Coordinates of N, CA and C in Angstrom, one line a residue:
M426 N 41.2 6.5 34.2 CA 42.2 5.5 33.7 C 42.0 5.3 32.2
K427 N 43.0 5.3 31.5 CA 43.0 5.1 30.0 C 42.4 3.8 29.7
I428 N 41.6 3.8 28.6 CA 40.9 2.5 28.2 C 41.8 1.9 27.1
N429 N 42.1 0.6 27.2 CA 42.9 -0.1 26.2 C 42.2 -1.4 25.9
I430 N 41.2 -1.4 25.1 CA 40.4 -2.6 24.7 C 40.6 -3.0 23.3
G431 N 41.6 -2.4 22.6 CA 41.9 -2.7 21.2 C 41.1 -1.9 20.2
I432 N 40.3 -0.9 20.7 CA 39.6 -0.1 19.8 C 40.1 1.4 20.0
P433 N 40.8 2.0 19.1 CA 41.3 3.3 19.3 C 40.2 4.3 19.7
E434 N 40.6 5.3 20.5 CA 39.7 6.3 21.0 C 38.8 7.0 20.0
E435 N 39.4 7.3 18.8 CA 38.6 8.0 17.8 C 37.4 7.1 17.3
E436 N 37.7 5.8 17.2 CA 36.7 4.9 16.7 C 35.7 4.6 17.8
R437 N 36.2 4.5 19.1 CA 35.3 4.3 20.2 C 34.3 5.5 20.3
S438 N 34.8 6.7 20.0 CA 33.9 7.8 20.1 C 32.8 7.8 19.0
A439 N 33.2 7.4 17.8 CA 32.3 7.3 16.7 C 31.2 6.2 16.9
I440 N 31.7 5.1 17.5 CA 30.8 4.0 17.8 C 29.8 4.5 18.9
S441 N 30.3 5.1 19.9 CA 29.5 5.6 21.0 C 28.4 6.6 20.5
E442 N 28.8 7.5 19.6 CA 27.9 8.5 19.1 C 26.7 7.8 18.3
S443 N 27.1 6.7 17.6 CA 26.0 6.0 16.8 C 25.1 5.2 17.8
L444 N 25.7 4.7 18.9 CA 24.9 4.0 19.9 C 24.0 5.0 20.7
K445 N 24.5 6.2 20.9 CA 23.6 7.2 21.5 C 22.4 7.5 20.7
K446 N 22.5 7.5 19.4 CA 21.3 7.6 18.5 C 20.4 6.4 18.7
L447 N 21.0 5.2 18.7 CA 20.2 4.0 18.8 C 19.5 4.0 20.2
L448 N 20.2 4.4 21.2 CA 19.6 4.4 22.6 C 18.4 5.4 22.6
A449 N 18.6 6.6 22.0 CA 17.6 7.6 22.0 C 16.4 7.2 21.2
D450 N 16.6 6.5 20.1 CA 15.5 6.0 19.3 C 14.8 4.9 20.0
T451 N 15.5 4.0 20.7 CA 14.9 2.9 21.4 C 14.1 3.5 22.6
Y452 N 14.6 4.4 23.3 CA 13.9 5.0 24.5 C 12.7 5.7 24.0
T453 N 12.8 6.5 23.0 CA 11.6 7.3 22.5 C 10.5 6.3 22.0
L454 N 10.9 5.2 21.3 CA 10.0 4.2 20.8 C 9.3 3.5 22.1
Y455 N 10.2 3.2 23.1 CA 9.6 2.6 24.3 C 8.5 3.5 24.9
Q456 N 8.8 4.8 25.0 CA 7.8 5.7 25.6 C 6.6 5.8 24.8
K457 N 6.7 5.9 23.5 CA 5.6 5.9 22.6 C 4.7 4.7 22.7
T458 N 5.4 3.5 22.7 CA 4.7 2.2 22.8 C 3.9 2.1 24.1
H459 N 4.6 2.5 25.2 CA 4.0 2.4 26.5 C 2.8 3.4 26.6
S460 N 2.9 4.6 26.1 CA 1.8 5.5 26.1 C 0.6 4.9 25.2
Y461 N 0.9 4.3 24.1 CA -0.2 3.7 23.3 C -0.8 2.6 24.1
H462 N -0.1 1.8 24.9 CA -0.6 0.7 25.7 C -1.7 1.3 26.7
W463 N -1.3 2.5 27.3 CA -2.3 3.1 28.2 C -3.5 3.7 27.5
N464 N -3.3 4.2 26.3 CA -4.4 5.0 25.7 C -5.1 4.4 24.5
V465 N -4.8 3.2 24.1 CA -5.5 2.6 23.0 C -7.0 2.4 23.3
T466 N -7.8 2.6 22.3 CA -9.3 2.3 22.5 C -9.8 1.7 21.2
G467 N -11.0 1.2 21.2 CA -11.6 0.7 20.1 C -11.8 -0.8 20.1
P468 N -12.3 -1.4 19.0 CA -12.6 -2.8 18.9 C -11.3 -3.7 19.1
M469 N -10.2 -3.2 18.8 CA -8.9 -4.0 18.9 C -8.2 -3.7 20.3
F470 N -9.0 -3.1 21.2 CA -8.3 -2.7 22.5 C -7.5 -3.8 23.1
Q471 N -8.2 -5.0 23.4 CA -7.5 -6.0 24.2 C -6.3 -6.6 23.4
T472 N -6.4 -6.8 22.1 CA -5.3 -7.3 21.3 C -4.1 -6.3 21.4
L473 N -4.4 -5.0 21.1 CA -3.4 -4.0 21.0 C -2.8 -3.7 22.4
H474 N -3.6 -3.7 23.4 CA -3.2 -3.4 24.8 C -2.1 -4.5 25.2
I475 N -2.4 -5.7 24.9 CA -1.4 -6.8 25.2 C -0.2 -6.7 24.3
L476 N -0.4 -6.5 23.0 CA 0.7 -6.4 22.0 C 1.6 -5.3 22.4
F477 N 1.1 -4.1 22.7 CA 1.9 -3.0 23.0 C 2.7 -3.3 24.3
M478 N 2.1 -4.0 25.3 CA 2.8 -4.3 26.5 C 4.0 -5.2 26.2
T479 N 3.8 -6.2 25.4 CA 4.9 -7.1 25.0 C 6.0 -6.3 24.4
Q480 N 5.6 -5.4 23.5 CA 6.6 -4.6 22.7 C 7.3 -3.6 23.6
Y481 N 6.6 -2.9 24.5 CA 7.3 -1.9 25.4 C 8.2 -2.6 26.4
T482 N 7.8 -3.8 26.8 CA 8.6 -4.6 27.7 C 10.0 -5.0 27.1
E483 N 9.9 -5.4 25.8 CA 11.1 -5.8 25.1 C 12.0 -4.5 24.9
L484 N 11.4 -3.4 24.6 CA 12.2 -2.2 24.4 C 12.8 -1.8 25.7
W485 N 12.1 -1.8 26.8 CA 12.6 -1.5 28.1 C 13.9 -2.3 28.4
N486 N 13.8 -3.6 28.1 CA 14.9 -4.5 28.4 C 16.1 -4.3 27.4
A487 N 15.8 -3.6 26.3 CA 16.9 -3.3 25.3 C 17.7 -2.1 25.7
I488 N 17.1 -1.2 26.5 CA 17.7 0.1 26.8 C 19.0 0.0 27.6
D489 N 19.0 -0.9 28.6 CA 20.1 -1.0 29.5 C 21.4 -1.5 28.7
P490 N 21.2 -2.6 27.9 CA 22.4 -3.1 27.2 C 23.0 -2.1 26.3
I491 N 22.2 -1.3 25.6 CA 22.7 -0.2 24.7 C 23.5 0.8 25.5
A492 N 22.9 1.3 26.6 CA 23.6 2.3 27.5 C 24.8 1.7 28.1
E493 N 24.8 0.5 28.5 CA 26.0 -0.1 29.1 C 27.1 -0.3 28.1
R494 N 26.7 -0.5 26.8 CA 27.8 -0.7 25.8 C 28.5 0.7 25.6
I495 N 27.7 1.8 25.6 CA 28.3 3.1 25.5 C 29.2 3.3 26.6
R496 N 28.8 2.9 27.8 CA 29.7 3.1 29.0 C 31.0 2.2 28.9
S497 N 30.8 1.0 28.3 CA 32.0 0.1 28.2 C 33.0 0.7 27.2
L498 N 32.5 1.5 26.3 CA 33.4 2.2 25.3 C 34.1 3.4 25.9
G499 N 33.7 3.8 27.1 CA 34.3 4.9 27.8 C 33.6 6.2 27.8
Y500 N 32.3 6.2 27.4 CA 31.6 7.4 27.2 C 30.3 7.4 28.1
Y501 N 29.7 8.5 28.3 CA 28.5 8.6 29.1 C 27.3 8.4 28.2
A502 N 26.3 7.8 28.7 CA 25.0 7.6 28.0 C 24.2 8.9 28.2
P503 N 23.3 9.2 27.3 CA 22.4 10.4 27.4 C 21.7 10.4 28.8
M504 N 21.6 11.6 29.3 CA 21.1 11.7 30.7 C 19.6 12.2 30.9
G505 N 19.0 12.6 29.8 CA 17.6 13.1 30.1 C 16.9 13.3 28.8
G506 N 15.6 13.7 28.9 CA 14.8 14.0 27.8 C 15.3 14.9 26.7
W507 N 16.0 16.0 27.2 CA 16.6 16.9 26.2 C 17.6 16.2 25.4
E508 N 18.4 15.4 26.0 CA 19.5 14.7 25.3 C 18.9 13.6 24.4
F509 N 17.9 12.9 24.8 CA 17.3 11.9 23.9 C 16.7 12.6 22.7
A510 N 16.0 13.7 23.0 CA 15.4 14.5 21.9 C 16.5 14.9 20.8
K511 N 17.6 15.3 21.3 CA 18.7 15.7 20.5 C 19.2 14.6 19.6
Y512 N 19.2 13.4 20.1 CA 19.7 12.2 19.3 C 18.7 11.5 18.5
S513 N 17.4 11.5 19.0 CA 16.4 10.6 18.4 C 15.9 11.1 17.1
S514 N 15.5 10.2 16.2 CA 14.9 10.5 14.9 C 13.4 10.2 14.9
I515 N 12.9 9.9 16.1 CA 11.5 9.5 16.2 C 10.8 10.7 16.8
A516 N 9.7 11.2 16.2 CA 9.0 12.3 16.7 C 8.0 11.8 17.8
E517 N 7.8 12.7 18.8 CA 6.8 12.4 19.8 C 5.4 12.8 19.3
D518 N 4.4 12.2 19.8 CA 3.0 12.6 19.4 C 2.6 13.8 20.2
K519 N 1.8 14.6 19.5 CA 1.2 15.8 20.2 C -0.1 15.6 20.8
E520 N -0.8 14.5 20.3 CA -2.1 14.1 20.8 C -2.2 12.6 20.7
V521 N -3.2 12.0 21.3 CA -3.4 10.6 21.2 C -4.1 10.2 19.9
P522 N -3.3 9.4 19.1 CA -3.9 8.9 17.8 C -4.9 7.8 18.0
K523 N -5.7 7.5 17.0 CA -6.6 6.4 16.9 C -5.8 5.1 16.8
A524 N -6.4 4.0 17.1 CA -5.6 2.7 17.2 C -4.9 2.4 15.9
Q525 N -5.5 2.6 14.7 CA -4.8 2.3 13.5 C -3.6 3.2 13.2
E526 N -3.8 4.4 13.6 CA -2.6 5.4 13.5 C -1.5 5.0 14.5
M527 N -1.9 4.5 15.7 CA -0.9 4.0 16.6 C 0.0 3.0 16.0
I528 N -0.7 2.0 15.3 CA 0.0 0.9 14.7 C 0.9 1.5 13.6
K529 N 0.4 2.3 12.8 CA 1.2 2.9 11.7 C 2.4 3.7 12.3
H530 N 2.2 4.4 13.4 CA 3.3 5.2 14.0 C 4.4 4.2 14.6
L531 N 3.9 3.1 15.1 CA 4.9 2.1 15.6 C 5.7 1.4 14.5
V532 N 5.0 1.2 13.4 CA 5.8 0.6 12.2 C 6.9 1.6 11.9
E533 N 6.5 2.9 11.7 CA 7.5 3.9 11.4 C 8.6 4.1 12.4
G534 N 8.2 3.9 13.7 CA 9.2 4.0 14.7 C 10.2 2.9 14.7
N535 N 9.7 1.7 14.5 CA 10.6 0.5 14.4 C 11.4 0.6 13.2
E536 N 10.9 1.1 12.1 CA 11.7 1.3 10.9 C 12.8 2.3 11.1
A537 N 12.5 3.4 11.9 CA 13.5 4.4 12.2 C 14.6 3.8 13.0
V538 N 14.3 2.9 14.0 CA 15.3 2.2 14.8 C 16.2 1.3 13.9
I539 N 15.5 0.7 13.0 CA 16.3 -0.2 12.0 C 17.3 0.6 11.2
R540 N 16.9 1.8 10.7 CA 17.8 2.6 10.0 C 18.9 3.1 10.9
T541 N 18.6 3.5 12.1 CA 19.6 3.9 13.0 C 20.6 2.8 13.3
A542 N 20.1 1.6 13.6 CA 21.0 0.5 13.8 C 21.9 0.2 12.6
R543 N 21.3 0.2 11.4 CA 22.1 0.0 10.2 C 23.2 1.0 10.1
A544 N 22.9 2.2 10.4 CA 23.9 3.3 10.3 C 25.1 3.1 11.3
A545 N 24.8 2.4 12.4 CA 25.8 2.2 13.4 C 26.8 1.1 13.0
Y546 N 26.4 0.3 12.0 CA 27.3 -0.8 11.6 C 28.7 -0.3 11.1
A547 N 28.7 0.8 10.3 CA 30.0 1.3 9.7 C 31.0 1.6 10.8
P548 N 30.7 2.4 11.8 CA 31.7 2.7 12.8 C 32.1 1.5 13.6
A549 N 31.1 0.6 13.9 CA 31.4 -0.6 14.6 C 32.4 -1.5 13.8
E550 N 32.1 -1.6 12.5 CA 33.0 -2.5 11.7 C 34.4 -1.9 11.6
K551 N 34.4 -0.6 11.4 CA 35.7 0.1 11.3 C 36.5 -0.1 12.6
G552 N 35.9 -0.1 13.7 CA 36.6 -0.3 15.0 C 36.8 -1.8 15.4
N553 N 36.3 -2.7 14.5 CA 36.4 -4.1 14.7 C 35.8 -4.5 16.1
D554 N 34.6 -3.9 16.3 CA 33.9 -4.0 17.6 C 32.8 -5.0 17.5
Q555 N 33.2 -6.3 17.8 CA 32.3 -7.4 17.6 C 31.1 -7.3 18.6
A556 N 31.4 -6.8 19.8 CA 30.3 -6.7 20.8 C 29.2 -5.8 20.3
T557 N 29.6 -4.6 19.8 CA 28.6 -3.7 19.3 C 27.9 -4.3 18.0
L558 N 28.6 -4.9 17.2 CA 28.0 -5.6 16.0 C 27.0 -6.6 16.4
D559 N 27.3 -7.4 17.4 CA 26.4 -8.4 17.9 C 25.1 -7.7 18.4
L560 N 25.3 -6.7 19.2 CA 24.1 -5.9 19.8 C 23.3 -5.4 18.6
L561 N 23.9 -4.8 17.6 CA 23.1 -4.3 16.5 C 22.4 -5.3 15.7
T562 N 23.0 -6.5 15.5 CA 22.3 -7.6 14.8 C 21.1 -8.0 15.6
Q563 N 21.2 -8.1 16.9 CA 20.1 -8.5 17.7 C 18.9 -7.5 17.6
R564 N 19.3 -6.2 17.7 CA 18.3 -5.2 17.6 C 17.6 -5.2 16.2
L565 N 18.4 -5.3 15.2 CA 17.8 -5.4 13.8 C 16.8 -6.5 13.7
D566 N 17.2 -7.7 14.1 CA 16.3 -8.8 14.0 C 14.9 -8.6 14.8
I567 N 15.0 -8.0 15.9 CA 13.8 -7.8 16.7 C 12.9 -6.7 16.1
H568 N 13.6 -5.6 15.6 CA 12.8 -4.5 15.1 C 12.2 -4.8 13.7
E569 N 12.9 -5.6 12.9 CA 12.4 -6.0 11.6 C 11.2 -6.9 11.8
K570 N 11.3 -7.8 12.7 CA 10.1 -8.7 13.0 C 9.0 -8.0 13.6
T571 N 9.2 -7.0 14.5 CA 8.1 -6.2 15.1 C 7.4 -5.4 14.0
A572 N 8.2 -4.7 13.1 CA 7.6 -3.9 12.1 C 6.8 -4.8 11.2
W573 N 7.2 -6.0 10.8 CA 6.5 -6.9 10.0 C 5.1 -7.3 10.6
M574 N 5.2 -7.6 11.9 CA 4.0 -8.0 12.6 C 3.0 -6.8 12.7
L575 N 3.5 -5.6 13.0 CA 2.6 -4.5 13.1 C 2.0 -4.2 11.7
R576 N 2.8 -4.2 10.6 CA 2.4 -4.0 9.3 C 1.2 -4.9 8.9
S577 N 1.3 -6.2 9.4 CA 0.3 -7.2 9.0 C -1.1 -6.8 9.6
L578 N -1.1 -6.0 10.7 CA -2.3 -5.6 11.3 C -3.0 -4.5 10.5
L579 N -2.3 -3.9 9.6 CA -2.8 -2.8 8.8 C -3.4 -3.3 7.5
E580 N -3.2 -4.5 7.1 CA -3.7 -5.1 5.9 C -5.2 -5.5 6.0
D581 N -5.9 -5.3 4.9 CA -7.3 -5.7 4.9 C -7.5 -7.2 4.7

């Protein structure tokens, strides 16, 4: 059935493509954070184990609304690892990093999501898509705060 929500198809498509990138980055960061939760070691173990669990839980809860927004616009969400890899700007780790490197990688991952969310504003604004703009604003707020908190752990 044809979609008639006040956003032309060309603009819905552009918004959807930008949201696929956001979803892929969010999902990749979720997986990375969850893996760090499992594998962190060292004197900061307890603190980081709990912090990473809080962060991956928040990311897990963010995935569904992003995917559902893509579906609301009339497009399919990415279906698997190969498609997430195609859209994501966040590199996966090849080995388990030390705790301080984990924190640094998570700062970089959150900053990548921030850049991806900011890039999605233009198509959402062009389409006058307030629902997507609201979603992006929420994600920016969370990722900027998370990056700040993680950066503070790297200071002497």
